[in-house]
Short mmCIF file of C-alpha atoms in Angstrom, two decimals:
data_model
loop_
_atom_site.label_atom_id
_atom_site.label_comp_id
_atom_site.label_asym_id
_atom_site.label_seq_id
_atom_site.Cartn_x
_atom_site.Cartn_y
_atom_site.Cartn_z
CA UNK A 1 -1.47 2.99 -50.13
CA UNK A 2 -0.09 2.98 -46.54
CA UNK A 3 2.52 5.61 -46.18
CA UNK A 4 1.81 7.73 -49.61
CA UNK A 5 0.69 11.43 -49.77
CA UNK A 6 -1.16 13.00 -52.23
CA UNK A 7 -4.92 12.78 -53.42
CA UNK A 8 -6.23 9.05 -53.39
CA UNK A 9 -6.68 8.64 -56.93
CA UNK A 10 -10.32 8.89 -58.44
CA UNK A 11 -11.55 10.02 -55.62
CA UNK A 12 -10.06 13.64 -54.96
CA UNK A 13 -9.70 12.83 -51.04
CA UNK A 14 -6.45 12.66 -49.49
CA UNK A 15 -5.11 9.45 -49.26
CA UNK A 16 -4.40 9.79 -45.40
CA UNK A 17 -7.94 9.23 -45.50
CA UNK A 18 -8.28 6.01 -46.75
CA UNK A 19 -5.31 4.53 -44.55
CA UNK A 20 -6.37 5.00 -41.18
CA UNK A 21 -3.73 7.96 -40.88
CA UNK A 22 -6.83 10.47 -40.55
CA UNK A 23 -8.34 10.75 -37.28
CA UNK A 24 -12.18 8.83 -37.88
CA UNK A 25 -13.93 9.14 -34.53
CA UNK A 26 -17.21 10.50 -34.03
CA UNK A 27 -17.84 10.12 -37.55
CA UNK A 28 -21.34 7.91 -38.25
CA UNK A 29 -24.14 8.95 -39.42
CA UNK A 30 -26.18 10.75 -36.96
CA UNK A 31 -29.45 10.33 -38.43
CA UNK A 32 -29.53 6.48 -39.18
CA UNK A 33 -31.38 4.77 -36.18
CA UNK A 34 -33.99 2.56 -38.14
CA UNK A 35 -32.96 0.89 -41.42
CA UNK A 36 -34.82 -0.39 -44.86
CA UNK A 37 -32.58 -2.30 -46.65
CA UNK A 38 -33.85 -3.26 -50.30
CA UNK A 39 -32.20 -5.59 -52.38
CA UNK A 40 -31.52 -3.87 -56.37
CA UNK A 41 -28.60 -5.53 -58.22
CA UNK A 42 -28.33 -2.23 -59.85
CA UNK A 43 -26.81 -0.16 -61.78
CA UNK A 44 -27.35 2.48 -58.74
CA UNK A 45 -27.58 6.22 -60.28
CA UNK A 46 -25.31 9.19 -57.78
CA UNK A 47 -29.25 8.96 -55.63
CA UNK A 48 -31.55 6.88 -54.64
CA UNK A 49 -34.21 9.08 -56.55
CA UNK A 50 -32.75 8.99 -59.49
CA UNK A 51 -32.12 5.01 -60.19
CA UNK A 52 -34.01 3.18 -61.76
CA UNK A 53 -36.47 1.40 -59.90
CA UNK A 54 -40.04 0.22 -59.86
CA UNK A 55 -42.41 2.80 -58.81
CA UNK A 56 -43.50 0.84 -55.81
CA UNK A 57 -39.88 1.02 -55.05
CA UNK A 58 -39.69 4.24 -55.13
CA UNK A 59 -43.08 4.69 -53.67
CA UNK A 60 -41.18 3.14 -50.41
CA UNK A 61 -38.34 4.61 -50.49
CA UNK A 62 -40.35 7.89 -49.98
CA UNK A 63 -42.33 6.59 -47.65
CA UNK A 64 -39.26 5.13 -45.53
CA UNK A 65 -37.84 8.68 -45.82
CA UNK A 66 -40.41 10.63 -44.64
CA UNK A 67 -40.48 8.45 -41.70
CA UNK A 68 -37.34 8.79 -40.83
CA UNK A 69 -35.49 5.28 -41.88
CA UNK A 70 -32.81 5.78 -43.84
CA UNK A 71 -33.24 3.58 -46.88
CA UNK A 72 -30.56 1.82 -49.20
CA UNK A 73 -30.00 -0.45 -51.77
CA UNK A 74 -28.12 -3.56 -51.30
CA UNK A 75 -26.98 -6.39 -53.66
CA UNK A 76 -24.53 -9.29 -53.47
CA UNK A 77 -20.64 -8.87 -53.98
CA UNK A 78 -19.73 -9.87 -57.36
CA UNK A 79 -22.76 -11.21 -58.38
CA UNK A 80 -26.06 -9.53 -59.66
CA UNK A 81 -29.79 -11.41 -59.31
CA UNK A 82 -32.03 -11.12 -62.07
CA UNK A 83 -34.46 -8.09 -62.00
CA UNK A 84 -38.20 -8.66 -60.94
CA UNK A 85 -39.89 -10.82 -58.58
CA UNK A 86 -40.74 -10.16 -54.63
CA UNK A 87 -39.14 -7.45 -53.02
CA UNK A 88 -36.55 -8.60 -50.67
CA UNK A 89 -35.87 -6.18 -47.62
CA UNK A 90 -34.54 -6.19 -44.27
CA UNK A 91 -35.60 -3.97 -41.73
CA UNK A 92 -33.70 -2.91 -38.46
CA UNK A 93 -33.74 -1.16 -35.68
CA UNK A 94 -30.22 0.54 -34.28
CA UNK A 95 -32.18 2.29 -31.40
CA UNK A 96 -31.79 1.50 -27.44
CA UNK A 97 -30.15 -1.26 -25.52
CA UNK A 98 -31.52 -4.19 -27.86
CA UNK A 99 -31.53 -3.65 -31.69
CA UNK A 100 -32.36 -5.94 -33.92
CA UNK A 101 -33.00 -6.62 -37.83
CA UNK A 102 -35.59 -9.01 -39.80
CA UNK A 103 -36.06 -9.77 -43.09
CA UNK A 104 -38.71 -9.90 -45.69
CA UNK A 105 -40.34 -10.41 -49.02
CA UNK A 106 -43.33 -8.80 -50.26
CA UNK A 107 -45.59 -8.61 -53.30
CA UNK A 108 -46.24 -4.98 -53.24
CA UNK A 109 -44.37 -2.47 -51.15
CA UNK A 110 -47.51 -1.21 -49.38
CA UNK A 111 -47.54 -4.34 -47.62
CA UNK A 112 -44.91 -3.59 -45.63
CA UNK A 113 -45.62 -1.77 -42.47
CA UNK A 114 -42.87 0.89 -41.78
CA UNK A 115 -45.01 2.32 -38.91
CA UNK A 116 -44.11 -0.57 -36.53
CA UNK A 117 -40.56 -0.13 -37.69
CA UNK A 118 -40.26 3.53 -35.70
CA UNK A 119 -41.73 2.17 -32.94
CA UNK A 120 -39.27 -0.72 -32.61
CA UNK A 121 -41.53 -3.47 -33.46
CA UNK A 122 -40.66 -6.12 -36.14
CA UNK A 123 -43.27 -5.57 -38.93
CA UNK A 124 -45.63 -8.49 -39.75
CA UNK A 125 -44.49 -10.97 -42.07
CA UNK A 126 -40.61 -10.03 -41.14
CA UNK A 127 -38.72 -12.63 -39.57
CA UNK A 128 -36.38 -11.79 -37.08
CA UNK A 129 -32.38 -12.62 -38.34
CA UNK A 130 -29.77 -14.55 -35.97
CA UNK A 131 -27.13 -13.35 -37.81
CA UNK A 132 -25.03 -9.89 -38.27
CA UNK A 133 -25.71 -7.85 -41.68
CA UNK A 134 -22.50 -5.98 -42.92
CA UNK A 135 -22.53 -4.26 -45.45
CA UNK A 136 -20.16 -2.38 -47.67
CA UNK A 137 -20.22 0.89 -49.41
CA UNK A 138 -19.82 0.09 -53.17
CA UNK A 139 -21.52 3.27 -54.66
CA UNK A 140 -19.67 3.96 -57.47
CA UNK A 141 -21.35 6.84 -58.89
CA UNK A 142 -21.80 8.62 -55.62
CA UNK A 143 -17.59 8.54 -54.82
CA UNK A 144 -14.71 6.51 -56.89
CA UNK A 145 -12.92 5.35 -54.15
CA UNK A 146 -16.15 3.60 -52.63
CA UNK A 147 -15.75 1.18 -55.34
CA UNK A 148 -12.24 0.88 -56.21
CA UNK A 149 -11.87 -0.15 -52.08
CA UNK A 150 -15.33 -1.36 -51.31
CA UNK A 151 -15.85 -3.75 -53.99
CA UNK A 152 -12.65 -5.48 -53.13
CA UNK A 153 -13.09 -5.43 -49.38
CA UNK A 154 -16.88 -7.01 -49.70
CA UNK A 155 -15.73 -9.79 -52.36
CA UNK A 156 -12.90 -10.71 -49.35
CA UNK A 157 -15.56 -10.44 -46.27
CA UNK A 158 -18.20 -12.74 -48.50
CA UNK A 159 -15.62 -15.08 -48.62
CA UNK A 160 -15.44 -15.33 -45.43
CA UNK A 161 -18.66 -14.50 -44.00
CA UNK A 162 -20.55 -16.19 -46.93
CA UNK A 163 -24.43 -14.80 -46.73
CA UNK A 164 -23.66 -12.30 -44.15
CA UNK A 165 -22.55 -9.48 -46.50
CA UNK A 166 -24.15 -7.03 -49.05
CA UNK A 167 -22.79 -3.99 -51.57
CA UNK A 168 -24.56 -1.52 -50.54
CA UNK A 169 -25.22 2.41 -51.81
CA UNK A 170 -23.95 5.18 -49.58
CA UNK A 171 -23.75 5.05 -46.10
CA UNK A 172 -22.17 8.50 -45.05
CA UNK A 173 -18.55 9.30 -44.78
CA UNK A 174 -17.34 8.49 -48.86
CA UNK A 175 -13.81 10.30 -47.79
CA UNK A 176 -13.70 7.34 -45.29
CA UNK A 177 -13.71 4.50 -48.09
CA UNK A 178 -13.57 1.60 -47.60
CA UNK A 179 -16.76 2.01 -45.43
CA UNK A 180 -18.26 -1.12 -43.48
CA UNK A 181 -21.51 -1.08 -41.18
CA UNK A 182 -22.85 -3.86 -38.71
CA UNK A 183 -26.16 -4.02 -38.16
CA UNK A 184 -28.62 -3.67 -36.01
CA UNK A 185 -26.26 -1.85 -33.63
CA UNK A 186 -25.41 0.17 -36.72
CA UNK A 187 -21.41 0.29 -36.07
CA UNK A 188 -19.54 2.13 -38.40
CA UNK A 189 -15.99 1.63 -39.40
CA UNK A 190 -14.20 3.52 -41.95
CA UNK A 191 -10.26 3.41 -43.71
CA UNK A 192 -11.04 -0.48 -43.82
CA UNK A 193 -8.16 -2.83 -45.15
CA UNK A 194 -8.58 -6.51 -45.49
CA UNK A 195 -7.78 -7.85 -41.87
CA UNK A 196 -8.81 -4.91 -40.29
CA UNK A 197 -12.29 -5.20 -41.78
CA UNK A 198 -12.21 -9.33 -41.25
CA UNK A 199 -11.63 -8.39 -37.67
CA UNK A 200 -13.93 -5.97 -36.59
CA UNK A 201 -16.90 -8.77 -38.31
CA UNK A 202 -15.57 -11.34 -36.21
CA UNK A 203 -15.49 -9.03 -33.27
CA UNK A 204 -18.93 -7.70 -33.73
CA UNK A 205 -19.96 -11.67 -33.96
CA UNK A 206 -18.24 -11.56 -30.58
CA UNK A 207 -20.50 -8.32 -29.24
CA UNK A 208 -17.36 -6.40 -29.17
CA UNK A 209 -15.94 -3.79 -31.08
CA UNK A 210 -12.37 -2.86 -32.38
CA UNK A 211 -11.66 0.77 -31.65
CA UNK A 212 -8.77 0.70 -34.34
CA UNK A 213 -10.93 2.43 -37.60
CA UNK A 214 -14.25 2.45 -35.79
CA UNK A 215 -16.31 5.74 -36.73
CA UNK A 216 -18.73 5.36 -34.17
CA UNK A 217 -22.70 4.32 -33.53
CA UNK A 218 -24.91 5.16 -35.85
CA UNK A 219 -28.28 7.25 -34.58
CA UNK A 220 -25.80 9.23 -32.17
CA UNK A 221 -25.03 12.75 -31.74
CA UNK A 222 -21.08 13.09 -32.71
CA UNK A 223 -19.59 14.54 -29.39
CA UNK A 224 -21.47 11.53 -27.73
CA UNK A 225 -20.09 9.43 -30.46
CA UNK A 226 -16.87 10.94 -28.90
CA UNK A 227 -17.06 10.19 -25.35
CA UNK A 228 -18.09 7.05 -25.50
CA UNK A 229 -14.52 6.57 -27.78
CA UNK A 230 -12.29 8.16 -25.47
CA UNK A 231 -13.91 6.33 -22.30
CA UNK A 232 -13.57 2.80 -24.17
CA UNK A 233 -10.09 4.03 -25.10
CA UNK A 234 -9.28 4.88 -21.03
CA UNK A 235 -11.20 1.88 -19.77
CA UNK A 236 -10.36 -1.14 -22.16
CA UNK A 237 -14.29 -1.50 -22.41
CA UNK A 238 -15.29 -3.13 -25.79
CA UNK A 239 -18.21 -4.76 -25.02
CA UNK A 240 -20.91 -3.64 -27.81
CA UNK A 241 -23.41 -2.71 -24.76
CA UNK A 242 -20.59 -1.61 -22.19
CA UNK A 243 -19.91 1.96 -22.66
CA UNK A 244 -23.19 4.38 -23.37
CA UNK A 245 -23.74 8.08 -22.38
CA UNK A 246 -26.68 8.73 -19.81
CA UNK A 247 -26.84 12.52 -20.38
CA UNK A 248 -25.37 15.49 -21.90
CA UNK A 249 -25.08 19.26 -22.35
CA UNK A 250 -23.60 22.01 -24.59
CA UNK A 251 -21.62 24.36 -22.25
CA UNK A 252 -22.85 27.38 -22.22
CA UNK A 253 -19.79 29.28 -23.42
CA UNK A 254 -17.73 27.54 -26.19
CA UNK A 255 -18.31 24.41 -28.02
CA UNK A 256 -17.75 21.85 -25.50
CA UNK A 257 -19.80 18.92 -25.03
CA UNK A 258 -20.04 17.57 -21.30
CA UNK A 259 -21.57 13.98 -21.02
CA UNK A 260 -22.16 11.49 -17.95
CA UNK A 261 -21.28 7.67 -19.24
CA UNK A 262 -21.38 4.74 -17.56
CA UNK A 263 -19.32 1.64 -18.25
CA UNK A 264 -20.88 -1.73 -17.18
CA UNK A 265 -18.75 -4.08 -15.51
CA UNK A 266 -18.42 -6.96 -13.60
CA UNK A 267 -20.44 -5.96 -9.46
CA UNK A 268 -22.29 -2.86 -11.03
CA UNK A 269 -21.72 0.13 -13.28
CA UNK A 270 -18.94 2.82 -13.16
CA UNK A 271 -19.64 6.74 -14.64
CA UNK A 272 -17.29 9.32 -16.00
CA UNK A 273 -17.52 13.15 -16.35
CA UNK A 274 -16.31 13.21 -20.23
CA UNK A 275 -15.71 16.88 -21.58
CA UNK A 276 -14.85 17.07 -25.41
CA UNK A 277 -14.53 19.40 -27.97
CA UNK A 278 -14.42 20.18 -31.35
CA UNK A 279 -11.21 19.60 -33.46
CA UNK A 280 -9.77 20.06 -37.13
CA UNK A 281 -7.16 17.66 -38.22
CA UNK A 282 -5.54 18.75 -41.81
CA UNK A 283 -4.79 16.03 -44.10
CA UNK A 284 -1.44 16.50 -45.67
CA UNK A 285 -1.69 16.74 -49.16
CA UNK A 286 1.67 16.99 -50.50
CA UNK A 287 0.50 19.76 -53.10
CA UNK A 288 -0.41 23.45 -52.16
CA UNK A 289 -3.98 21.77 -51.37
CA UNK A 290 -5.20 20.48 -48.08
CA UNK A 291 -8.15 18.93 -46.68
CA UNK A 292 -9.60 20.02 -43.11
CA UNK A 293 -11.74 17.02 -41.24
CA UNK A 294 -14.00 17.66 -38.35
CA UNK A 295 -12.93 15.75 -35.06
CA UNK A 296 -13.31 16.06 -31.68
CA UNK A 297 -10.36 16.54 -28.71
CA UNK A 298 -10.82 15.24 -25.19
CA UNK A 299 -10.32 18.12 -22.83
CA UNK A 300 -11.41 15.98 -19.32
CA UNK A 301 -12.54 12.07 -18.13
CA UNK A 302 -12.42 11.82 -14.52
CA UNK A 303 -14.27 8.98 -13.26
CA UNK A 304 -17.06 9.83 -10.38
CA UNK A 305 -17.25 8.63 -7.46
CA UNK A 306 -19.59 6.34 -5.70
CA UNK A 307 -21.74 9.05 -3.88
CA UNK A 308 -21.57 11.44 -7.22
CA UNK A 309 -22.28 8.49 -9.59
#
């Protein structure tokens, strides 16, 4: 697709979108800091409400939601487990300096306590997991292009990260296909081609992440989503823990953003005075239509200095 214009076909998105051409900072889903992951092999209706599930599965899903943990279904690429049995979850948290995610299997839903989930605390009868969880938006009948690119993309990364990967229903962002998200730290990346995609996995194995394609944290406001880019792009920091903003405010006239974030380094930390702002980039369409996306524009970095910082 690299270097057509024109609508990405199925999907009625521009196909700038899908290549990386777009601007995709600042983009992950604000709301996602805690995570219920429930195996389904499917089919998955356009919403979680409306597939078919068990009612204790739906019973859970509710209950996740009202808690605030954003709930999806997962399954394994290219292959689909036979309906019934336990249900098989993970759980994760995306919050603070130390996420983490565990996994589960339980008899009946109730048995699951979600409460210690909000509060950061692995449930009991979870079992912490060593390894990353990626998974890949699939969702067919919530956007085309999810599974025309995601399918592919999550049959190539199970290949190579064999147990570490899961289809998954929508994560945010469908005009962003092929989606990927690595939990816990919940790090989105969107636009995703085959080595791109292999690389940002093995980087996140690494506690680092590849700014080329990468939407941003999950859980985070988007203008901090922003600074935190543009100081990672000034400083060369890719460190998963290295960059974070300490505090923010909306100025009082306009829509700028001004945040305080500190870089950890090597002898101590280092802070920066990050202004940004909100943008519009306009996808080429190549037909009388167009396609606006909301981005954000750096408008001042300055590092502080000792006594300031």
């Amino acid at each position: 697709m690299g270097g057509q214009t024109g609508m990405a076909r199925g999907c009625g998105h521009p196909a700038a979108l899908h290549t990386g051409e777009a601007p995709i900072l600042a983009s992950a889903t604000v709301g996602a800091r805690f995570w219920l992951l429930i195996e389904h092999s499917g089919p998955w209706a356009a919403y979680l409400d409306e597939c078919r599930l068990p009612d204790d599965t739906h019973a859970l899903i509710e209950r996740a939601t009202a808690l605030g943990i954003r709930p999806q279904l997962i399954r394994r690429p290219g292959r689909r487990a036979a309906a019934g049995g336990p249900l098989h979850v993970f759980v994760a948290s995306s919050a603070g300096s130390r996420p983490w995610i565990a996994e589960g299997t339980f008899e009946r839903s109730n048995d699951l306590d979600l409460g210690s989930l909000v509060h950061g605390v692995v449930p009991e009868s979870c079992i912490l997991v060593d390894e990353p969880v990626f998974l890949v938006c699939t969702h067919a009948k919530r956007n085309a292009c999810c599974a025309r690119l995601g399918l592919p993309l999550a049959r190539f990364l199970d290949e190579n990260l064999p147990g570490n990967v899961w289809e998954t229903t929508h994560v945010g962002g469908d005009r962003y296909a092929a989606n990927l998200v690595c939990l816990p730290h919940g790090l989105y990346y969107g636009s995703m081609s085959q080595a791109a995609a292999i690389a940002a996995a093995n980087a996140y194995r690494n506690g680092e992440v590849v700014l080329d394609r990468y939407r941003g944290r999950a859980g985070i406001p988007e203008p901090l989503q922003a600074a935190e880019h543009f100081v990672r792009a000034h400083t060369g920091e890719l460190s998963v823990s290295g960059v974070a903003v300490e505090s923010s405010r909306s100025e009082s006239e306009g829509d700028a953003t001004v945040c305080i974030v500190h870089r950890t380094k090597p002898g101590g930390l280092s802070r920066f005075r990050v202004v940004v702002e909100p943008a519009v980039f306009a996808a080429p369409c190549g037909t009388a239509c167009t396609e606006q996306i909301s981005t954000y524009r750096l408008t001042e970095l300055s590092e502080l200095s000792p006594a300031l910082a």
